Coordinates of C-alpha atoms in Angstrom, one line a residue:
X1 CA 0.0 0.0 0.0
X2 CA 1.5 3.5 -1.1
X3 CA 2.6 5.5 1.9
X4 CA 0.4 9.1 1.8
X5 CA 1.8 11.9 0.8
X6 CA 1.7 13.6 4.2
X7 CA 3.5 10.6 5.6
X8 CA 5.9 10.5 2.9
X9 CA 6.8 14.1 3.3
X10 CA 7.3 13.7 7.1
X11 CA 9.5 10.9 6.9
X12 CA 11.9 12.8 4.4
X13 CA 12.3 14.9 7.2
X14 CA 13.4 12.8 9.8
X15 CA 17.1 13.8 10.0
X16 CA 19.2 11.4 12.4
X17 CA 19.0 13.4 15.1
X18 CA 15.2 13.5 14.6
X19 CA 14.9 9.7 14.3
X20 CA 17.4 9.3 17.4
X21 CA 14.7 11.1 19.2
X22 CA 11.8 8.8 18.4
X23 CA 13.8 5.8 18.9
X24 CA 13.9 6.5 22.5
X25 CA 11.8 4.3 24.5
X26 CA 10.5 4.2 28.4
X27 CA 8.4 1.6 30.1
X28 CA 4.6 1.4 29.9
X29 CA 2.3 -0.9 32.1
X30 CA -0.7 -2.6 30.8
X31 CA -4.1 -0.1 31.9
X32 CA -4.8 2.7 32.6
X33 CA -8.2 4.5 33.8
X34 CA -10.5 5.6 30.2
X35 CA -10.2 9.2 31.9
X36 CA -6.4 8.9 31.4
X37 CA -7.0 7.6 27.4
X38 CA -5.2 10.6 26.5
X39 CA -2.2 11.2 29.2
X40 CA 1.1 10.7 28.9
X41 CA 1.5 7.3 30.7
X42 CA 5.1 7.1 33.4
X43 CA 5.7 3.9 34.7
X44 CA 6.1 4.6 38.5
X45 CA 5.6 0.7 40.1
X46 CA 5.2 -2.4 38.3
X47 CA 2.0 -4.8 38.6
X48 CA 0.2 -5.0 41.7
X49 CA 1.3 -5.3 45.1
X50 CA -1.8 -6.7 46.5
X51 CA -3.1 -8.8 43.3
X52 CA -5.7 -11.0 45.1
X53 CA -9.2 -9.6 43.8
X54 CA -10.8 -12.6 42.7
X55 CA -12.3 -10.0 39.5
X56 CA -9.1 -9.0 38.4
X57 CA -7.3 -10.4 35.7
X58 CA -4.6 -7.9 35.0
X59 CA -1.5 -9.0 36.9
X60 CA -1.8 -12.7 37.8
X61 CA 0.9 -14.4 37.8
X62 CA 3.3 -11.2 38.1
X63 CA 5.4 -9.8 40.5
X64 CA 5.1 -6.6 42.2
X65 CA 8.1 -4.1 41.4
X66 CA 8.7 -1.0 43.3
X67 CA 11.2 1.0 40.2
X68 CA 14.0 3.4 41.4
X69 CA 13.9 6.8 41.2
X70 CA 16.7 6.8 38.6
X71 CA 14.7 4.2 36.1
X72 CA 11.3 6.1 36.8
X73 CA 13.4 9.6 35.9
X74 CA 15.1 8.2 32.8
X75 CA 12.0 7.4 31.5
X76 CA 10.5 11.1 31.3
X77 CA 13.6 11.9 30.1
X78 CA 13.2 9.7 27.4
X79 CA 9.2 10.6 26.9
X80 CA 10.6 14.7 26.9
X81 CA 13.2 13.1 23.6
X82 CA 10.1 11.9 22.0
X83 CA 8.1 15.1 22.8
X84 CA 11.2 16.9 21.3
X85 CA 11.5 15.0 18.1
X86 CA 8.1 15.3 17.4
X87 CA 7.9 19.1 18.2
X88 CA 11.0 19.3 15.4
X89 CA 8.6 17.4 12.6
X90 CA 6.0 20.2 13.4
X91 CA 8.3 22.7 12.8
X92 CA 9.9 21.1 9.7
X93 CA 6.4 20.6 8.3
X94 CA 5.6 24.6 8.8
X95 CA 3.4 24.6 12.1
X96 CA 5.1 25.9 13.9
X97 CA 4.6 24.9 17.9
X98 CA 1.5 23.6 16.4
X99 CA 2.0 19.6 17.0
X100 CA -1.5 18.4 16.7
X101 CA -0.9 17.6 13.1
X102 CA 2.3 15.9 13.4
X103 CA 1.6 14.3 16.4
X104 CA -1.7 13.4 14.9
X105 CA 0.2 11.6 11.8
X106 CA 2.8 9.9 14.3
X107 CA 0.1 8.0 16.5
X108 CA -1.0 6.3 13.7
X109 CA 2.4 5.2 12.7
X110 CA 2.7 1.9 14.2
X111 CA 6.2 1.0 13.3
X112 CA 7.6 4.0 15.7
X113 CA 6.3 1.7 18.8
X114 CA 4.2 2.5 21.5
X115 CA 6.1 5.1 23.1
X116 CA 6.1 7.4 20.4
X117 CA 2.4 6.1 20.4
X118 CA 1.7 7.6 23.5
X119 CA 3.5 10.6 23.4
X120 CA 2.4 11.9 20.1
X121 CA -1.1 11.2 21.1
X122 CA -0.6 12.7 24.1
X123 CA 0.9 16.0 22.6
X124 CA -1.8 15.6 20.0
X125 CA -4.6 15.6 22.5
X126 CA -3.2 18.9 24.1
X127 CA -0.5 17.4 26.5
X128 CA -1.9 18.2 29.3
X129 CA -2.4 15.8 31.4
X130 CA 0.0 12.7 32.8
X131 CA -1.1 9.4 34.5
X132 CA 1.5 7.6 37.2
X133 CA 1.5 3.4 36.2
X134 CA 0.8 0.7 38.0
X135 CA -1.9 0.0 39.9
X136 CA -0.8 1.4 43.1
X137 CA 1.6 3.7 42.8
X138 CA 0.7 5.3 46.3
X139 CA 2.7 2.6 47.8
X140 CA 5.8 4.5 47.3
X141 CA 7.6 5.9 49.6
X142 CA 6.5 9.6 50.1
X143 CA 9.6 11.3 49.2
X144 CA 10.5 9.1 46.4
X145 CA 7.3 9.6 44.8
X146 CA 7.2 13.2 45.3
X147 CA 10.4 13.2 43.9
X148 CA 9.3 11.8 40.6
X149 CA 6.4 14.1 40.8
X150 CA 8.3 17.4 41.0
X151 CA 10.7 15.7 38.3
X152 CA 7.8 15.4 35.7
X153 CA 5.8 18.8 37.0
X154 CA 9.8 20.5 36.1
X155 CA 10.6 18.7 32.6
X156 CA 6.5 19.4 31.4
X157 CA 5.6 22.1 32.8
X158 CA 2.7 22.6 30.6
X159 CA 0.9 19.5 32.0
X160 CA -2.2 21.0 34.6
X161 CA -3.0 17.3 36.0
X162 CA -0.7 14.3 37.0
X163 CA -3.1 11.7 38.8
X164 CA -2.1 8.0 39.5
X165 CA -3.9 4.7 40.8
X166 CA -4.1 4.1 44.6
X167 CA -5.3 1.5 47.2
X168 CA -7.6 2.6 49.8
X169 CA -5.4 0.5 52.4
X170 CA -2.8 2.4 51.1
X171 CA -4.0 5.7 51.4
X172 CA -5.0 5.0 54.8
X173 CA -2.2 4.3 56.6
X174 CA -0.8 7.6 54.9
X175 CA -0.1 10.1 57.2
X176 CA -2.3 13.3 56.1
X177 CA 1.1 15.3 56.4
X178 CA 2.5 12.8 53.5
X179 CA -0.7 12.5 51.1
X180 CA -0.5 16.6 51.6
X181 CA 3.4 16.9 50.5
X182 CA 1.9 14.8 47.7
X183 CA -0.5 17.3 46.8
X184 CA 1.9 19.9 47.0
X185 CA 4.5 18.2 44.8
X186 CA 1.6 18.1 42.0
X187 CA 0.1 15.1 42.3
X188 CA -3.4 16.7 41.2
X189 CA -5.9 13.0 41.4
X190 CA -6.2 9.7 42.9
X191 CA -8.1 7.1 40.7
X192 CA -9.0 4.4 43.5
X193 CA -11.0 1.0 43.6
X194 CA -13.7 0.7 46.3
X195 CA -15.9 -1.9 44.0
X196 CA -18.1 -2.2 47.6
X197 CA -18.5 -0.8 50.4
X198 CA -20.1 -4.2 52.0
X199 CA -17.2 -6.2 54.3
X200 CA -19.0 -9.3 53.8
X201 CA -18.8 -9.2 50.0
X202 CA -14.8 -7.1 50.1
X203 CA -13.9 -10.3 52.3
X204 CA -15.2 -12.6 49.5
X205 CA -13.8 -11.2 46.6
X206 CA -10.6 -10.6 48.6
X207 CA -10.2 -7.2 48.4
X208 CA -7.4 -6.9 50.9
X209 CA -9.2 -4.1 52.8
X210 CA -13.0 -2.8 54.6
X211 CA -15.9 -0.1 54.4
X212 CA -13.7 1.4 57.1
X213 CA -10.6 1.6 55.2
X214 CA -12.5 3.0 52.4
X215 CA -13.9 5.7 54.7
X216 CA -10.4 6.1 56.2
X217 CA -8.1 6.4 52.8
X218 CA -10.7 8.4 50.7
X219 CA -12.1 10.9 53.8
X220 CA -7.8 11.4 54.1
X221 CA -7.6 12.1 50.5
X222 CA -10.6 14.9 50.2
X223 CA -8.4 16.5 53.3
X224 CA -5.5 16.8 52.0
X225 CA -7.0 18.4 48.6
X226 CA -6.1 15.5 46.3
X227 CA -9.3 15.3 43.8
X228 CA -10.8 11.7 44.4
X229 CA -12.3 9.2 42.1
X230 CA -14.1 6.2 43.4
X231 CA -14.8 3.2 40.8
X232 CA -17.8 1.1 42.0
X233 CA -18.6 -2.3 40.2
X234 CA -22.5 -2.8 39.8
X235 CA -23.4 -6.7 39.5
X236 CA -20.3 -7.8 42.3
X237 CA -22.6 -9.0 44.8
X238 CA -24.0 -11.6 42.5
X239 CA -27.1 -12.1 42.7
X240 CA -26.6 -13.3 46.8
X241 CA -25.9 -9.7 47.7
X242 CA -27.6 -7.8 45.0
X243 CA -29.4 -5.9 47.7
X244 CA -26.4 -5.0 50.0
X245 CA -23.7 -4.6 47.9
X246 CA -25.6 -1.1 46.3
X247 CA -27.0 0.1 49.9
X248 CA -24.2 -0.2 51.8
X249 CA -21.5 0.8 49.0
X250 CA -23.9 4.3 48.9
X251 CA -23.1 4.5 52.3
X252 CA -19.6 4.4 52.3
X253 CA -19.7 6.5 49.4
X254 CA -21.6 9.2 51.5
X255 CA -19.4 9.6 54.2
X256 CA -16.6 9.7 51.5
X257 CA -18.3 12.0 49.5
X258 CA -15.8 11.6 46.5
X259 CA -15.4 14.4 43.6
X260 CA -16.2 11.4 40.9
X261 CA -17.9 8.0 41.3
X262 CA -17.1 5.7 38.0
X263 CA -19.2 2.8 37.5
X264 CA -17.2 -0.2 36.2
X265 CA -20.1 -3.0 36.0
X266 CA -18.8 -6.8 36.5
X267 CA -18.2 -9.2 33.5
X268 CA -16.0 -12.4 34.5
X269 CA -13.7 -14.1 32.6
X270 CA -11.7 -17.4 32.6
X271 CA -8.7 -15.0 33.4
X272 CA -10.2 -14.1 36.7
X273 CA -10.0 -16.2 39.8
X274 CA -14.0 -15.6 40.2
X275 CA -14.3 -17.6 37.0
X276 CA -13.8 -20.5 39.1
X277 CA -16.1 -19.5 41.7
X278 CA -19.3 -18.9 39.1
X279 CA -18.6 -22.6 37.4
X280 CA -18.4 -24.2 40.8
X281 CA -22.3 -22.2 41.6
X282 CA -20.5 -20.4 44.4
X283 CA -20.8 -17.1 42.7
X284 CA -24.2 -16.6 40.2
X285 CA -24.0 -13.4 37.9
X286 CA -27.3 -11.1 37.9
X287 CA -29.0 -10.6 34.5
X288 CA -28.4 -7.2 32.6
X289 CA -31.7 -6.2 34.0
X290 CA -30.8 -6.7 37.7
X291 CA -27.5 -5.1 37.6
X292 CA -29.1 -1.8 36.0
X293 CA -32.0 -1.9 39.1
X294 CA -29.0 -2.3 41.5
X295 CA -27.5 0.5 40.2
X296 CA -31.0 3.2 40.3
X297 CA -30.8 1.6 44.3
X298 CA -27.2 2.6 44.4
X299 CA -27.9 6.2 43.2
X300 CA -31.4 6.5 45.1
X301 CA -29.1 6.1 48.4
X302 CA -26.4 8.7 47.2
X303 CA -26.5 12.1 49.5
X304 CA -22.9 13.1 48.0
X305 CA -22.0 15.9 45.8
X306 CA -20.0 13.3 43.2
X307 CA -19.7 13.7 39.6
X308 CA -21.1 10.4 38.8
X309 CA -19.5 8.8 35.0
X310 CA -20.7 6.0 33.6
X311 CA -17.5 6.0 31.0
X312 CA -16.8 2.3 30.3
X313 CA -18.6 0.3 27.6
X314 CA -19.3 -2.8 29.8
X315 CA -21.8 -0.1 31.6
X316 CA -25.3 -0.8 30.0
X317 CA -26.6 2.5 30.3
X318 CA -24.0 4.9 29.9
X319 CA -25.9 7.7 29.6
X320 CA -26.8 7.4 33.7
X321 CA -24.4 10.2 35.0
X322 CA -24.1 13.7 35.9
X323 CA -23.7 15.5 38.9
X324 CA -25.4 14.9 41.9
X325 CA -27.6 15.6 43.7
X326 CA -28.8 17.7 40.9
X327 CA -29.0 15.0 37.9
X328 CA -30.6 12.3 40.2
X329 CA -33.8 12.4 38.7
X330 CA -32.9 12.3 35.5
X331 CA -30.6 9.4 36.0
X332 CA -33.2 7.3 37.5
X333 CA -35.5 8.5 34.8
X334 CA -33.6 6.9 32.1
X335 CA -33.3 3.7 34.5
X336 CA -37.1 3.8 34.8
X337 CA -37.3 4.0 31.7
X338 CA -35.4 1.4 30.2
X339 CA -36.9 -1.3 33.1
X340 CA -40.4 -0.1 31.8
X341 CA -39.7 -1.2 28.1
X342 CA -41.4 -4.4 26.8
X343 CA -38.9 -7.7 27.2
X344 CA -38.2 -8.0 23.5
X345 CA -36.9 -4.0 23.3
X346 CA -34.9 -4.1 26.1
X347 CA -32.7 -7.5 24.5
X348 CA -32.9 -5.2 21.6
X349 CA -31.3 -2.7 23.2
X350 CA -28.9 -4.4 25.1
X351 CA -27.6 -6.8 21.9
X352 CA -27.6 -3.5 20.0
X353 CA -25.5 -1.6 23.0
X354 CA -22.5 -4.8 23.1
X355 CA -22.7 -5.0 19.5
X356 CA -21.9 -1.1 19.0
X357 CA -24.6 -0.2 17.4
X358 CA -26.2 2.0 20.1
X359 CA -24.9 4.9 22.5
X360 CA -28.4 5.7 24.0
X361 CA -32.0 4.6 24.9
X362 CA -32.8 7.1 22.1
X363 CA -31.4 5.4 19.5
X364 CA -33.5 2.4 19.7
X365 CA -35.7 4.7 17.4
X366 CA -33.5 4.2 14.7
X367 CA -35.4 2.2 12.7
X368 CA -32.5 1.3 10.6
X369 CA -30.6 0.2 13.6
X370 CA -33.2 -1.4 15.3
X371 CA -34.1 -4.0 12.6
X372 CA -30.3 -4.7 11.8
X373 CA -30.4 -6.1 15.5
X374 CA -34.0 -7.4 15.4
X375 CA -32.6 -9.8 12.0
X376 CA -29.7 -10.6 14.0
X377 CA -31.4 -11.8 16.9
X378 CA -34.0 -13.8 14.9
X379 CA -30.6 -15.3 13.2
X380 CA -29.3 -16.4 16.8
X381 CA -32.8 -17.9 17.5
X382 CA -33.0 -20.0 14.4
X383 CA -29.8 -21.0 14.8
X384 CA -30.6 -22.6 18.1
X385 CA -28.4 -20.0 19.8
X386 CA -28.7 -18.5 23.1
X387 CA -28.9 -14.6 22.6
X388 CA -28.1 -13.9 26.3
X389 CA -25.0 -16.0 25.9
X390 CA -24.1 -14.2 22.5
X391 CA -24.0 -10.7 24.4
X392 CA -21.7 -12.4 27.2
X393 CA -19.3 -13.0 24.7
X394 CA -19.4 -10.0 22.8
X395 CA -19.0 -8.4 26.7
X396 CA -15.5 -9.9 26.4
X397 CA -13.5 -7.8 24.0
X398 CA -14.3 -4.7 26.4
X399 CA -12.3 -5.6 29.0

């Protein structure tokens, strides 16, 4: 295939020191938060240092790292080379400090590997923000990590947000003093995993911590004027604790009163320990159905002030979020709403949601889009397949 004419011209500018530059290349881990899709990803830990939660799959099987100083401030140095060589192109092509094409052109240029990925994406995108890897970076100790902090706030100084994963456990045995020399080094958010605030179901799915930790850790954060998000996972309770994993998650949630609550609804997988657990009949998923009513009972028990997102695509509904306690209403309106539609409409809906077809309860009045599904479904069916199953496995590539 004939390279484009853009792409051609930009590679017939890569002098050597240019391509020196972009052959640079620094760690990256394996996830990062959706919010963080567009942040330049630093490698500060590696893997998990608790890595127990019967629904994770991410770093089974790996050992937990804790990386120098050094390491973790050779790799900005390296991401600042990219960001360089990149910023030359933009010039080279006539914009100036104007990287968004450049950069734009770079991210979809494979063969420079993800670090130039990441970076021109990022510097595409703005290059304002900067996420701290792995999944608990807060483990560090204090001065080392606001060492790396003030390191990456000095080489970028453009960037107005660095935020980073962190364990409630973690954060609670923080001192406030530490979590606020944190703050003031730059560390702008903490992205952490409460799931539930129910003991009886954090014990089962070994969470490695309790509703008091939670309350602990995420009350310490709010003080110390680090912005807090809190990701909650409608459908953990199963269908055994449908009814106290949503009540008593709201109110952990209230006395935390976070700045964002994410839902991040459950799908298992035979990478995750709980796989084992639902085969066995110890553990019994709810229906699509159930897990969007335990989600309007979560939200009918919120008295916090929370942003509420509902930005991952293994959320049914995404459109249930907004601020609270002002969008309440119309969040439970669209649950309502939904619940309320005949049985045949809301499977359309649902298939049509997994299979990318539909963003909102809205578009089910596509007419185009809602046959397409409606023939797709009468396919399964005369195939002898199980249309439920067929959205469980569609369910799998979003995770």
């Amino acid at each position: 295939m004939p390279i484009p004419l853009q792409y051609a011209k930009m590679h017939r500018m890569l002098s050597n020191t240019v391509t020196e530059k972009l052959s640079q290349t620094f760690e990256l881990g394996p996830i990062r938060p959706p919010s963080e899709a567009y942040s330049l990803l630093i490698m500060a830990t590696r893997n998990c240092p608790w890595n127990r939660c019967q629904f994770c799959p991410t770093y089974k099987g790996s050992k937990f790292e804790l990386r120098p100083v050094e390491e973790i401030i050779k790799d900005i140095e390296a991401a600042k080379a990219i960001s360089g060589g990149i910023k030359e192109i933009a010039w080279k092509m006539g914009h100036g400090d104007k990287v968004i094409e450049a950069a734009a052109m770079l991210s979809n240029q494979f063969q420079y590997g993800p670090c130039v990925h990441n970076v021109a994406l990022w510097l595409g995108t703005g290059g304002k923000s900067a996420f701290l890897q792995d999944s608990n970076s807060l483990i560090m100790r204090t001065p080392e990590l606001t060492q790396v902090i003030t390191f990456l706030r000095k080489t970028f100084p453009s960037l107005n947000r660095v935020t980073t994963y962190g364990r409630s456990h973690t954060a609670a045995r923080k001192s406030l003093a530490e979590l606020k020399d944190l703050k003031d080094a730059g560390l702008d958010r903490i992205h952490m995993g409460l799931e539930t605030g129910y003991d009886p179901l954090l014990s089962y799915m070994e969470k490695g911590c309790t509703a008091k930790n939670h309350i602990e850790g995420g009350k310490k954060m709010k003080e110390a004027g680090i912005s807090l998000c809190e990701y909650v996972m409608p459908g953990l309770g199963g269908k055994k604790m449908s009814q106290e994993h949503p009540r008593e998650t709201a109110r952990v949630l209230n006395e935390i009163d976070p700045d964002y609550i994410r839902l991040r609804s459950l799908h298992v997988t035979p990478a995750m320990p709980l796989w084992t657990k639902l085969q066995d009949g110890d553990f019994e998923l709810q229906t699509e159905d159930e897990v969007v009513k335990e989600i309007g009972i979560l939200i009918e028990n919120l008295q916090v002030t929370s942003h509420l997102k509902s930005d991952h695509t293994l959320n049914l509904l995404m459109e249930v979020e907004g601020k609270m306690p002002e969008d309440k209403e119309k969040c439970l309106n669209i649950i309502n709403k939904y619940l309320s539609l005949p049985d045949e409409e809301r499977l359309n809906f649902n298939f049509g949601s997994r299979a990318g077809l539909y963003n909102r309860l809205a578009d089910l009045s596509d007419s185009y889009k809602h046959d397409k599904i409606e023939q797709a479904i009468k396919r399964l069916r005369a195939q002898g397949s199980n249309v439920e199953e067929a959205i469980f496995k569609l369910k799998d590539s979003f995770i």
